[in-house]
Amino acid sequence: MSETKKPRWPPGDLVIWIFIMAELLVFGVFFATYAFTRAHHVAQFDTYQLTLNRNAALINTLALITSSYFVVRAVAAIRADNSQACFRWLLAALAMGLLFLVVKGAEYHHHFSMGVNLGTNTFYMFYLSLTFFHFLHVVLGMIILLAVALKAHRGGYSAAEHTGVETGASYWHMVDLVWMILFPLVYVMR
Amino acid sequence: MAQAFTKAMARNIFYGGTAFFFLLFLALTFQTHSVVPQRDNHQAISDLVAKGKQVWEEHDCIGCHTLLGEGAYFAPELGNVYKRFGNSTDAIKAFIASRPENGVPGRRSMPQFHLSDEELTAVAEFLKYVSGIKTSRNWPPTPQG
Amino acid sequence: MKYQSQQVAKLYFIAAIGLFVGQILFGLIIGAQYIWGDFLFPQLPFNQARAVHTNLLIVWLIFGFMGAAYYLVPEEAETDLVMPWLARLMFWIFLAAGAATILGYIFLPYADLAKLTHNELWPTMGREFLEQPTITKLGIVVVALAFLANIGLTILKGRKTVINLVLMMGLTGLAVFFLFSFFNPTNLVWDKYYWWWVVHLWVEGVWELILGSILAFILIKTTGVDREVIEKWLYVIIAMTLITGIVGTGHHYYWIGTPEFWQWWGSIFSAMEPIPFFMMTVFAFNMVNKRRRNHPNKAAVLWALGTAVMAFLGAGVWGFLHTLAPVNYYTHGTQITAAHGHMAFYGAYVMINLAMISYAMPLLRGREAANSNRSQVWEMWGFWLMTISIVFITLFLTAAGILQVYLQRFSDNPMPFMEAQSKIVLFYDLRELTGLVFLIGLVVYIASFFVGAKEAEAKTDGEEVVTA
Amino acid sequence: MNETRARHLFRPCTWVYVVLLSLTFITWLVGVNHFSGRFFAFLVFGFALLKGQLIGDYFMGLKQVAGPWRWVVFTWLLLVGILISSAFWQTV
C-alpha cells in the first residue's frame, strides 16, 4: 500500500526512546555480566537455578506478553479515536501488570522466608538484583500506564494527538522486551 | 522536525527517572543496613574505640593516610595497620609516640602529636577495630595496603 | 546586565578567584612536600596544607556558584533580586568564616583547632573534605539557607525558566546533602557510607545540575539558539546524570565493609556515568555550531566548550578508568584516584565557574558584551596554559598511580608504601613543574582582567550571521 | 499515516501475540524438564531473541520506521545475543 513515506521516528516522544536506549544498555550490561560471571561459577549457578520457580516465571512471562498485547490494542483504539476503548485496554494491561507483581512478590516472599538475600551467594545476588531491578521497572511502567489511562479516560487523547499513549506504550514494551531475555537467561538456560 | 521531542516529556523523564533511581538507591541502602552488621565488627566498638576515633579525627589523620582506601595518599593505608604491625596495639602506640619532633631531613615524617597514653591506647584500639571490619575480597590486596 | 542587583555577583566572583589563587599556591606546597618530605615541616604538616588546598577549592567553587546564581537568577526571572543586602551580608559572613577556618588550618595544629571550636560537643571534624570545625559547618548551613531563600524568592516572584528551576534544585540539593556531614557515627562503615552522601551526591549528583544549568545559560546567551531547544537538552542530560549517578554511588561501596552486591551495582551504573558527559559535549558543540550569532566574547564560548570536553575527559573517561570493581580493587586509594580528582574537578567545576565569570564579568564591569580583543587573548592564553597543565598533571599522576599499584599491590613482592613512593618521585617532580605552569596560566588569566581594560570592546563582523 | 499504521497493526499484532505465547510455552517446557546443554540453551535463547525482535517490530512499531531507529531493538538484541552466547557457548 502507501509505501510512500515511512516515518523517521519511532512512535511516542523521542525522549522516551533515548531513555529506553539507556535502560536497554543498563539491562544489556547486567545480562552480559550475569552470563560471564556464570561462566566462572557454573556449578553454583546451575544448582541454585533449580531453586527458582519456573511456573511462576511462565505465568509472569504470559502476563507481560498479554499486557503488552493489550497496550498495542490500546494504541490501536486511540488511533481509531476511541478513548474509552483505549482506557479499557490499558486497564486490562494494568491488571496483567498487577498479576506480574503479585506472582513475583510471592516468589520473593518464598526466597526471603528461606533466608535468601543479596549476600547469600553470587547467583542469588544476580537473581535478586536483576529481577528486582526489572520489578521496579514494572512498577514504574504501571505508574506511567495508569497516568496515560486516566488521561485517556478524561478524553485527553485523540486520533490526531496521542503521543502520550505511544510514549507510555513504548516504555511498557521495553519492560516486556527485557523480560523476554531475562526469563530464559535466569530461569531456564543451563 | 515532525517528531515531537518535547520539553514536557524530557522534564517528566527527569523527575520520574530521578525519583525512580533514588528510590532504588534507598532500597539498596536498606538492604545494606540489614547485611552490614554481619561484617562491620560493631561488637568491637567500645568507649575506648569511640574515643580513639575522635583522636583519629581531631588530628586529621585522614589528611595524610588512607583508611580503607579513603583519605589522602601521602602516607600508608591504616585499615590493616594492626595486622601489618604483627597484631599489636603496642607496636602502633610505640610508632606514634616515637615520631621525631622535627621530622626526618628530606623525608616525609609523621608529626609528633604528644598524645597521652590514654589517647595512644584509644587510637590503637580504634585501628584494631577497623582491621576487624570484613571488607570485600579482604581489601587491601596486600598487607602493604 | 539588566538588573542592578546582579551587581552583587561581582563580589562573589572576585572572592572566588582570590581563593582559587590560594588553592593553587597550597597545591604547590603539598606538591613540593611529595618531593621534599620535610618541606615546611613541622610548621605546616601535609594534612593541614592539604585541607587548605581542598577546602579552598570547595569554598571558591561555592562562591562561584553563588555568584553565578546571583547573576543568572535575576536575569532569567526578569526581576531584581529580592534581597540584595542579604546577598552582600552573607558574602562577608561566608568570607570571614571561610578565611578564619583556613587561617586556623594554616596556623594552628589541627588538634588545637578542634579543641578551640569544641569539636567534642558534636564531633564532625577530621573527615576528608569535611575538616571544617562544626561551628563553621553550622555557619555554612546558615549562609546556604539565606542564599536559597534569596534566590528562591526571586525565582518565585519572577519568570520561572527551566534554567532557574534546575539551578535551584541543584543548589537546594547541595544544601540538603551537606546535612549528612553532621552525621558521624563511631561505626566506621556507616560513617563512610553516609559521608559519600555528601561527597558523591554532590559532585556526581546535584552539582551537575548546577553545572548543567549554568552551561545552558551561557549557551543561550552566547549562541542565540532557541531557549526551548537548549532547555530540552538540559533536561535530558541531567536526567541521564542522576539516573546513572545516584546508584553509581555504589562505586564507593566496594571495599569499606559494605556487602559485595555493591561491586555489581556500582560497576554497572557507574560505567554509564560517562554517557551524560558525552551528551553534554555533543550538546555544547551542536549548539555552538547552530549559533545564530557570533558572540564577541569568544573567551566565554571557549570556556564553555572547554568545560564540556574536559568534564567528559576528567569525570567521564578518567572516572571510567578505575570505576569497575575488579580494576578498583587495585587502584582504590592510589594516585589514580588523585589523577581523576584533579581533572574532573578542573574540567567540570573549575571551568564552568570560569566560563560564567568570563561571560558575566565584562558585563558587570560595564562592558556592552565583551572585553577588548587584547584582554580576551590573554584570557585564552590563561585557558590553554591551565587546561594543558591539568592534562599533564593528570597524566603524570596516572603514571605515578600505575607504578604505585604495580609496586605496592600487584608485583610478586609487594613493596611497603614509602618504598614504592620513593620509586615514583620522578612523576611528582614533573607534576610539580606542571603545577608551576598552571600557576603561570592562572597569573595570565588574572592579568587578563587588567590588560586592555581601557581598549574598545571586541566586535564581531556582524550580529546576525551563520545560517547553515 | 496513522490510518495506514492502524490497518497494519491490528491483525499482525494478534498473530504475533500467539507466536509469543507459543515460544514461551516451549521455553517453559525446556525449563520445567531441566533440559540442559548447548542445544536447549541456545534453542530457548534463540526464541528469546526472536521474541524480542517481534516485540520491537510489531508491538513497539519499529517495523514501520525508516532509518536508524528501525534498528534500535535489533542492535540491542544482536549485542546482547553475541555477549551472552559467547559466555554460554563453553559452559552449557
mmCIF file of N, CA and C in Angstrom, chain B residues 5 7 10-11 14-15 18 21 25 28-29 31-33 36 39-40 45 50 53-54 57-60 62-64 67-76 101 103-109 111 129 133-137 139 141-142 144-145, chain C residues 33-34 37-38 41 46-47 50 110-111 119-120 125-126 128 169 184-188 190-194 196-197 228 231-232 235 238 242-243 254-258 260-263 269 329 332-333 335 337 408-409 414-417 421:
data_model
loop_
_atom_site.group_PDB
_atom_site.id
_atom_site.type_symbol
_atom_site.label_atom_id
_atom_site.label_comp_id
_atom_site.label_asym_id
_atom_site.label_seq_id
_atom_site.Cartn_x
_atom_site.Cartn_y
_atom_site.Cartn_z
ATOM 1 N N PHE B 5 9.736 15.968 20.157
ATOM 2 C CA PHE B 5 10.722 15.700 21.203
ATOM 3 C C PHE B 5 10.463 16.836 22.161
ATOM 4 N N LYS B 7 9.746 19.216 25.506
ATOM 5 C CA LYS B 7 10.352 19.594 26.769
ATOM 6 C C LYS B 7 9.581 18.957 27.920
ATOM 7 N N ALA B 10 10.697 15.451 28.357
ATOM 8 C CA ALA B 10 12.048 15.428 28.915
ATOM 9 C C ALA B 10 11.999 15.735 30.407
ATOM 10 N N ARG B 11 11.160 16.681 30.772
ATOM 11 C CA ARG B 11 11.026 17.031 32.185
ATOM 12 C C ARG B 11 10.467 15.845 32.979
ATOM 13 N N PHE B 14 13.042 13.329 33.550
ATOM 14 C CA PHE B 14 13.996 13.790 34.571
ATOM 15 C C PHE B 14 13.439 13.556 35.968
ATOM 16 N N TYR B 15 12.234 14.033 36.207
ATOM 17 C CA TYR B 15 11.663 13.858 37.548
ATOM 18 C C TYR B 15 11.406 12.387 37.855
ATOM 19 N N THR B 18 14.710 10.374 38.139
ATOM 20 C CA THR B 18 15.441 10.688 39.359
ATOM 21 C C THR B 18 14.765 10.039 40.564
ATOM 22 N N PHE B 21 15.290 6.194 40.459
ATOM 23 C CA PHE B 21 16.609 5.690 40.803
ATOM 24 C C PHE B 21 17.017 6.070 42.220
ATOM 25 N N PHE B 25 18.040 3.400 44.992
ATOM 26 C CA PHE B 25 19.219 3.599 45.834
ATOM 27 C C PHE B 25 18.861 3.420 47.312
ATOM 28 N N LEU B 28 18.480 -0.273 48.032
ATOM 29 C CA LEU B 28 19.778 -0.923 48.178
ATOM 30 C C LEU B 28 20.422 -0.533 49.506
ATOM 31 N N THR B 29 20.206 0.715 49.909
ATOM 32 C CA THR B 29 20.731 1.159 51.199
ATOM 33 C C THR B 29 20.078 0.369 52.329
ATOM 34 N N GLN B 31 18.854 -2.622 52.136
ATOM 35 C CA GLN B 31 19.434 -3.962 52.101
ATOM 36 C C GLN B 31 20.819 -3.952 52.745
ATOM 37 N N THR B 32 21.581 -2.875 52.460
ATOM 38 C CA THR B 32 22.911 -2.746 53.050
ATOM 39 C C THR B 32 22.822 -2.749 54.573
ATOM 40 N N HIS B 33 21.833 -2.018 55.083
ATOM 41 C CA HIS B 33 21.674 -1.940 56.534
ATOM 42 C C HIS B 33 21.418 -3.304 57.147
ATOM 43 N N VAL B 36 25.157 -5.264 56.724
ATOM 44 C CA VAL B 36 26.398 -4.729 57.294
ATOM 45 C C VAL B 36 26.703 -5.219 58.712
ATOM 46 N N ARG B 39 29.309 -7.741 59.201
ATOM 47 C CA ARG B 39 30.685 -7.592 58.741
ATOM 48 C C ARG B 39 31.377 -6.354 59.287
ATOM 49 N N ASP B 40 30.647 -5.511 60.009
ATOM 50 C CA ASP B 40 31.246 -4.224 60.373
ATOM 51 C C ASP B 40 31.999 -4.244 61.699
ATOM 52 N N ILE B 45 33.230 -2.325 69.050
ATOM 53 C CA ILE B 45 33.185 -0.896 69.364
ATOM 54 C C ILE B 45 32.938 -0.701 70.857
ATOM 55 N N ALA B 50 35.542 4.453 70.546
ATOM 56 C CA ALA B 50 34.905 5.723 70.190
ATOM 57 C C ALA B 50 35.845 6.880 70.460
ATOM 58 N N LYS B 53 38.462 6.956 67.826
ATOM 59 C CA LYS B 53 38.029 7.548 66.559
ATOM 60 C C LYS B 53 38.092 9.072 66.651
ATOM 61 N N GLN B 54 37.748 9.579 67.830
ATOM 62 C CA GLN B 54 37.796 11.029 67.983
ATOM 63 C C GLN B 54 39.239 11.536 67.936
ATOM 64 N N GLU B 57 40.215 11.577 64.420
ATOM 65 C CA GLU B 57 39.623 12.691 63.669
ATOM 66 C C GLU B 57 40.246 14.031 64.047
ATOM 67 N N GLU B 58 40.484 14.206 65.356
ATOM 68 C CA GLU B 58 40.933 15.530 65.794
ATOM 69 C C GLU B 58 42.399 15.783 65.458
ATOM 70 N N HIS B 59 43.088 14.762 64.969
ATOM 71 C CA HIS B 59 44.447 15.004 64.471
ATOM 72 C C HIS B 59 44.497 14.904 62.958
ATOM 73 N N ASP B 60 43.329 14.849 62.354
ATOM 74 C CA ASP B 60 43.203 14.841 60.898
ATOM 75 C C ASP B 60 44.125 13.806 60.262
ATOM 76 N N ILE B 62 43.353 11.445 58.480
ATOM 77 C CA ILE B 62 42.902 11.164 57.127
ATOM 78 C C ILE B 62 43.516 12.161 56.126
ATOM 79 N N GLY B 63 44.115 13.243 56.655
ATOM 80 C CA GLY B 63 44.735 14.234 55.776
ATOM 81 C C GLY B 63 46.045 13.754 55.172
ATOM 82 N N CYS B 64 46.599 12.655 55.689
ATOM 83 C CA CYS B 64 47.798 12.060 55.087
ATOM 84 C C CYS B 64 47.558 10.600 54.710
ATOM 85 N N LEU B 67 42.242 5.270 55.004
ATOM 86 C CA LEU B 67 41.655 4.295 55.908
ATOM 87 C C LEU B 67 40.621 3.549 55.075
ATOM 88 N N LEU B 68 40.839 2.269 54.847
ATOM 89 C CA LEU B 68 40.055 1.501 53.878
ATOM 90 C C LEU B 68 40.077 2.202 52.522
ATOM 91 N N GLY B 69 41.227 2.759 52.218
ATOM 92 C CA GLY B 69 41.437 3.323 50.878
ATOM 93 C C GLY B 69 40.950 4.737 50.689
ATOM 94 N N GLU B 70 40.343 5.316 51.720
ATOM 95 C CA GLU B 70 39.850 6.679 51.560
ATOM 96 C C GLU B 70 40.645 7.634 52.427
ATOM 97 N N GLY B 71 40.959 8.781 51.845
ATOM 98 C CA GLY B 71 41.749 9.767 52.561
ATOM 99 C C GLY B 71 42.782 10.361 51.621
ATOM 100 N N ALA B 72 43.930 10.741 52.187
ATOM 101 C CA ALA B 72 44.994 11.281 51.353
ATOM 102 C C ALA B 72 45.987 10.169 51.049
ATOM 103 N N TYR B 73 46.787 10.401 50.026
ATOM 104 C CA TYR B 73 47.647 9.320 49.541
ATOM 105 C C TYR B 73 49.110 9.597 49.857
ATOM 106 N N PHE B 74 49.320 10.333 50.964
ATOM 107 C CA PHE B 74 50.663 10.787 51.317
ATOM 108 C C PHE B 74 51.357 9.811 52.259
ATOM 109 N N ALA B 75 50.550 9.003 52.929
ATOM 110 C CA ALA B 75 51.106 8.106 53.946
ATOM 111 C C ALA B 75 50.357 6.776 53.879
ATOM 112 N N PRO B 76 50.896 5.743 54.502
ATOM 113 C CA PRO B 76 50.358 4.392 54.275
ATOM 114 C C PRO B 76 48.906 4.189 54.679
ATOM 115 N N GLU B 101 60.314 15.034 66.710
ATOM 116 C CA GLU B 101 59.690 16.362 66.775
ATOM 117 C C GLU B 101 59.907 17.157 65.488
ATOM 118 N N GLY B 103 60.930 16.001 62.492
ATOM 119 C CA GLY B 103 60.878 15.236 61.259
ATOM 120 C C GLY B 103 62.199 14.596 60.907
ATOM 121 N N VAL B 104 62.250 14.073 59.691
ATOM 122 C CA VAL B 104 63.450 13.418 59.197
ATOM 123 C C VAL B 104 63.928 14.242 58.004
ATOM 124 N N PRO B 105 65.199 14.678 58.008
ATOM 125 C CA PRO B 105 65.650 15.551 56.914
ATOM 126 C C PRO B 105 65.394 14.940 55.543
ATOM 127 N N GLY B 106 64.702 15.694 54.705
ATOM 128 C CA GLY B 106 64.492 15.274 53.328
ATOM 129 C C GLY B 106 63.411 14.237 53.135
ATOM 130 N N ARG B 107 62.844 13.751 54.221
ATOM 131 C CA ARG B 107 61.855 12.691 54.059
ATOM 132 C C ARG B 107 60.526 13.057 54.709
ATOM 133 N N ARG B 108 59.491 12.326 54.286
ATOM 134 C CA ARG B 108 58.200 12.519 54.936
ATOM 135 C C ARG B 108 58.263 11.954 56.344
ATOM 136 N N SER B 109 57.613 12.632 57.251
ATOM 137 C CA SER B 109 57.561 12.092 58.600
ATOM 138 C C SER B 109 56.230 12.453 59.235
ATOM 139 N N PRO B 111 53.967 13.808 62.144
ATOM 140 C CA PRO B 111 54.231 14.766 63.219
ATOM 141 C C PRO B 111 54.237 14.083 64.580
ATOM 142 N N TYR B 129 40.077 -2.157 65.863
ATOM 143 C CA TYR B 129 38.667 -2.370 65.481
ATOM 144 C C TYR B 129 38.510 -2.299 63.961
ATOM 145 N N ILE B 133 37.049 -5.075 60.464
ATOM 146 C CA ILE B 133 35.932 -4.905 59.531
ATOM 147 C C ILE B 133 36.160 -5.816 58.337
ATOM 148 N N LYS B 134 35.131 -6.591 57.996
ATOM 149 C CA LYS B 134 35.300 -7.534 56.898
ATOM 150 C C LYS B 134 35.039 -6.809 55.576
ATOM 151 N N THR B 135 36.113 -6.551 54.846
ATOM 152 C CA THR B 135 35.951 -5.871 53.557
ATOM 153 C C THR B 135 35.822 -6.919 52.455
ATOM 154 N N SER B 136 35.153 -6.551 51.374
ATOM 155 C CA SER B 136 35.013 -7.470 50.254
ATOM 156 C C SER B 136 36.387 -7.863 49.732
ATOM 157 N N ARG B 137 36.510 -9.108 49.371
ATOM 158 C CA ARG B 137 37.761 -9.679 48.865
ATOM 159 C C ARG B 137 38.943 -9.353 49.772
ATOM 160 N N TRP B 139 39.976 -6.636 50.963
ATOM 161 C CA TRP B 139 40.777 -5.487 50.573
ATOM 162 C C TRP B 139 41.488 -4.959 51.795
ATOM 163 N N PRO B 141 44.646 -5.431 48.785
ATOM 164 C CA PRO B 141 45.139 -6.620 48.097
ATOM 165 C C PRO B 141 46.360 -7.240 48.760
ATOM 166 N N THR B 142 47.200 -6.423 49.370
ATOM 167 C CA THR B 142 48.389 -6.986 50.015
ATOM 168 C C THR B 142 48.510 -6.366 51.401
ATOM 169 N N GLN B 144 50.731 -4.682 52.451
ATOM 170 C CA GLN B 144 51.342 -3.355 52.360
ATOM 171 C C GLN B 144 50.289 -2.264 52.188
ATOM 172 N N GLY B 145 49.067 -2.638 51.912
ATOM 173 C CA GLY B 145 47.990 -1.642 51.823
ATOM 174 C C GLY B 145 47.821 -1.074 50.454
ATOM 175 N N GLN C 33 55.800 18.954 49.019
ATOM 176 C CA GLN C 33 56.002 18.009 50.132
ATOM 177 C C GLN C 33 56.052 16.562 49.640
ATOM 178 N N TYR C 34 55.458 16.309 48.487
ATOM 179 C CA TYR C 34 55.582 14.973 47.901
ATOM 180 C C TYR C 34 57.014 14.714 47.438
ATOM 181 N N GLY C 37 60.015 15.632 51.504
ATOM 182 C CA GLY C 37 59.079 15.265 52.561
ATOM 183 C C GLY C 37 59.097 16.210 53.748
ATOM 184 N N ASP C 38 60.240 16.899 53.981
ATOM 185 C CA ASP C 38 60.325 17.742 55.175
ATOM 186 C C ASP C 38 60.038 19.212 54.873
ATOM 187 N N PHE C 41 58.095 21.357 57.289
ATOM 188 C CA PHE C 41 57.795 20.519 58.447
ATOM 189 C C PHE C 41 58.626 20.978 59.631
ATOM 190 N N PHE C 46 51.643 18.160 56.183
ATOM 191 C CA PHE C 46 50.923 17.899 54.934
ATOM 192 C C PHE C 46 49.411 17.935 55.120
ATOM 193 N N ASN C 47 48.924 17.290 56.193
ATOM 194 C CA ASN C 47 47.468 17.180 56.314
ATOM 195 C C ASN C 47 46.794 18.535 56.396
ATOM 196 N N ARG C 50 46.989 20.231 53.000
ATOM 197 C CA ARG C 50 46.062 19.605 52.072
ATOM 198 C C ARG C 50 44.622 20.036 52.364
ATOM 199 N N TYR C 110 46.018 21.053 63.980
ATOM 200 C CA TYR C 110 44.601 20.722 63.778
ATOM 201 C C TYR C 110 43.914 20.351 65.090
ATOM 202 N N ALA C 111 44.645 19.649 65.957
ATOM 203 C CA ALA C 111 44.058 19.234 67.244
ATOM 204 C C ALA C 111 43.678 20.457 68.075
ATOM 205 N N ASN C 119 35.102 20.650 69.327
ATOM 206 C CA ASN C 119 34.653 19.550 68.477
ATOM 207 C C ASN C 119 34.009 18.438 69.293
ATOM 208 N N GLU C 120 34.418 18.324 70.579
ATOM 209 C CA GLU C 120 33.907 17.194 71.374
ATOM 210 C C GLU C 120 32.402 17.302 71.605
ATOM 211 N N MET C 125 34.571 16.836 62.835
ATOM 212 C CA MET C 125 35.816 17.206 62.140
ATOM 213 C C MET C 125 36.601 15.963 61.729
ATOM 214 N N GLY C 126 37.682 16.236 60.988
ATOM 215 C CA GLY C 126 38.658 15.203 60.721
ATOM 216 C C GLY C 126 38.231 14.133 59.750
ATOM 217 N N GLU C 128 37.729 13.516 55.540
ATOM 218 C CA GLU C 128 38.235 14.131 54.316
ATOM 219 C C GLU C 128 37.210 15.087 53.711
ATOM 220 N N MET C 169 17.152 23.557 42.062
ATOM 221 C CA MET C 169 17.174 22.178 42.555
ATOM 222 C C MET C 169 18.591 21.771 42.927
ATOM 223 N N ASN C 184 27.969 11.551 62.114
ATOM 224 C CA ASN C 184 29.302 10.957 62.235
ATOM 225 C C ASN C 184 29.297 9.861 63.290
ATOM 226 N N PRO C 185 28.765 8.689 62.949
ATOM 227 C CA PRO C 185 28.712 7.616 63.928
ATOM 228 C C PRO C 185 30.092 7.019 64.170
ATOM 229 N N THR C 186 30.253 6.374 65.323
ATOM 230 C CA THR C 186 31.528 5.708 65.618
ATOM 231 C C THR C 186 31.747 4.537 64.669
ATOM 232 N N ASN C 187 30.662 3.871 64.314
ATOM 233 C CA ASN C 187 30.768 2.746 63.381
ATOM 234 C C ASN C 187 31.304 3.253 62.038
ATOM 235 N N LEU C 188 32.539 2.867 61.749
ATOM 236 C CA LEU C 188 33.234 3.450 60.608
ATOM 237 C C LEU C 188 32.530 3.171 59.284
ATOM 238 N N TRP C 190 29.347 2.971 58.645
ATOM 239 C CA TRP C 190 28.252 3.930 58.412
ATOM 240 C C TRP C 190 28.767 5.346 58.254
ATOM 241 N N ASP C 191 29.817 5.650 59.006
ATOM 242 C CA ASP C 191 30.455 6.953 58.825
ATOM 243 C C ASP C 191 30.802 7.131 57.347
ATOM 244 N N LYS C 192 31.494 6.147 56.785
ATOM 245 C CA LYS C 192 31.922 6.248 55.396
ATOM 246 C C LYS C 192 30.734 6.205 54.442
ATOM 247 N N TYR C 193 29.785 5.325 54.751
ATOM 248 C CA TYR C 193 28.636 5.163 53.860
ATOM 249 C C TYR C 193 27.923 6.493 53.641
ATOM 250 N N TYR C 194 27.652 7.172 54.738
ATOM 251 C CA TYR C 194 26.904 8.424 54.595
ATOM 252 C C TYR C 194 27.792 9.615 54.307
ATOM 253 N N TRP C 196 29.716 9.619 51.914
ATOM 254 C CA TRP C 196 29.607 9.703 50.459
ATOM 255 C C TRP C 196 28.320 10.384 50.004
ATOM 256 N N TRP C 197 27.318 10.406 50.885
ATOM 257 C CA TRP C 197 26.092 11.090 50.512
ATOM 258 C C TRP C 197 26.341 12.590 50.393
ATOM 259 N N GLU C 228 14.033 26.962 23.950
ATOM 260 C CA GLU C 228 13.286 25.706 24.007
ATOM 261 C C GLU C 228 14.199 24.502 23.744
ATOM 262 N N GLU C 231 16.806 24.039 26.650
ATOM 263 C CA GLU C 231 16.214 23.550 27.897
ATOM 264 C C GLU C 231 15.846 22.069 27.803
ATOM 265 N N LYS C 232 15.384 21.688 26.637
ATOM 266 C CA LYS C 232 15.054 20.291 26.403
ATOM 267 C C LYS C 232 16.278 19.397 26.628
ATOM 268 N N TYR C 235 17.312 19.074 30.263
ATOM 269 C CA TYR C 235 16.554 18.055 30.989
ATOM 270 C C TYR C 235 17.076 16.649 30.688
ATOM 271 N N ILE C 238 20.572 16.135 32.398
ATOM 272 C CA ILE C 238 20.573 15.961 33.862
ATOM 273 C C ILE C 238 19.792 14.719 34.262
ATOM 274 N N LEU C 242 21.542 11.900 36.728
ATOM 275 C CA LEU C 242 21.080 11.381 38.011
ATOM 276 C C LEU C 242 20.720 9.903 37.910
ATOM 277 N N ILE C 243 20.203 9.498 36.762
ATOM 278 C CA ILE C 243 19.864 8.086 36.590
ATOM 279 C C ILE C 243 21.100 7.219 36.778
ATOM 280 N N TYR C 254 32.701 -0.428 47.452
ATOM 281 C CA TYR C 254 33.301 -1.730 47.165
ATOM 282 C C TYR C 254 34.046 -2.304 48.365
ATOM 283 N N TRP C 255 34.879 -1.465 49.013
ATOM 284 C CA TRP C 255 35.865 -2.026 49.954
ATOM 285 C C TRP C 255 35.778 -1.415 51.343
ATOM 286 N N ILE C 256 34.665 -0.908 51.736
ATOM 287 C CA ILE C 256 34.611 -0.232 53.035
ATOM 288 C C ILE C 256 33.756 -1.018 54.032
ATOM 289 N N GLY C 257 33.650 -2.316 53.820
ATOM 290 C CA GLY C 257 32.891 -3.133 54.758
ATOM 291 C C GLY C 257 31.442 -3.304 54.343
ATOM 292 N N THR C 258 31.095 -2.756 53.202
ATOM 293 C CA THR C 258 29.738 -2.887 52.679
ATOM 294 C C THR C 258 29.651 -4.172 51.854
ATOM 295 N N GLU C 260 28.998 -7.265 49.106
ATOM 296 C CA GLU C 260 29.557 -7.486 47.764
ATOM 297 C C GLU C 260 28.660 -6.987 46.633
ATOM 298 N N PHE C 261 27.337 -7.005 46.864
ATOM 299 C CA PHE C 261 26.495 -6.670 45.713
ATOM 300 C C PHE C 261 26.781 -5.282 45.168
ATOM 301 N N TRP C 262 27.346 -4.427 46.012
ATOM 302 C CA TRP C 262 27.666 -3.085 45.510
ATOM 303 C C TRP C 262 28.698 -3.132 44.395
ATOM 304 N N GLN C 263 29.523 -4.179 44.387
ATOM 305 C CA GLN C 263 30.516 -4.249 43.303
ATOM 306 C C GLN C 263 29.830 -4.348 41.955
ATOM 307 N N PHE C 269 26.337 0.712 37.049
ATOM 308 C CA PHE C 269 25.795 2.068 36.904
ATOM 309 C C PHE C 269 26.872 3.108 36.694
ATOM 310 N N TYR C 329 39.789 -2.628 42.689
ATOM 311 C CA TYR C 329 40.402 -3.433 43.739
ATOM 312 C C TYR C 329 41.885 -3.070 43.880
ATOM 313 N N HIS C 332 42.156 1.472 44.120
ATOM 314 C CA HIS C 332 41.463 2.217 45.174
ATOM 315 C C HIS C 332 42.460 2.872 46.132
ATOM 316 N N GLY C 333 42.322 4.189 46.289
ATOM 317 C CA GLY C 333 43.178 4.879 47.246
ATOM 318 C C GLY C 333 44.618 5.011 46.799
ATOM 319 N N GLN C 335 47.331 7.030 43.606
ATOM 320 C CA GLN C 335 47.443 8.270 42.839
ATOM 321 C C GLN C 335 46.508 8.280 41.624
ATOM 322 N N THR C 337 43.370 7.722 41.821
ATOM 323 C CA THR C 337 42.234 8.484 42.324
ATOM 324 C C THR C 337 42.548 9.976 42.276
ATOM 325 N N GLN C 408 53.283 -1.745 44.730
ATOM 326 C CA GLN C 408 52.786 -1.926 46.087
ATOM 327 C C GLN C 408 51.740 -3.043 46.168
ATOM 328 N N ARG C 409 51.049 -3.300 45.047
ATOM 329 C CA ARG C 409 49.922 -4.224 45.156
ATOM 330 C C ARG C 409 49.932 -5.377 44.160
ATOM 331 N N PRO C 414 55.275 -7.361 46.986
ATOM 332 C CA PRO C 414 54.739 -6.013 47.185
ATOM 333 C C PRO C 414 55.635 -5.172 48.080
ATOM 334 N N MET C 415 55.873 -3.967 47.645
ATOM 335 C CA MET C 415 56.745 -3.064 48.399
ATOM 336 C C MET C 415 55.949 -2.329 49.458
ATOM 337 N N PRO C 416 56.594 -1.977 50.561
ATOM 338 C CA PRO C 416 55.931 -1.081 51.517
ATOM 339 C C PRO C 416 55.623 0.265 50.856
ATOM 340 N N PHE C 417 54.602 0.929 51.387
ATOM 341 C CA PHE C 417 54.124 2.175 50.806
ATOM 342 C C PHE C 417 55.244 3.176 50.549
ATOM 343 N N GLN C 421 56.702 4.802 47.124
ATOM 344 C CA GLN C 421 56.639 6.243 46.855
ATOM 345 C C GLN C 421 57.990 6.760 46.359
#
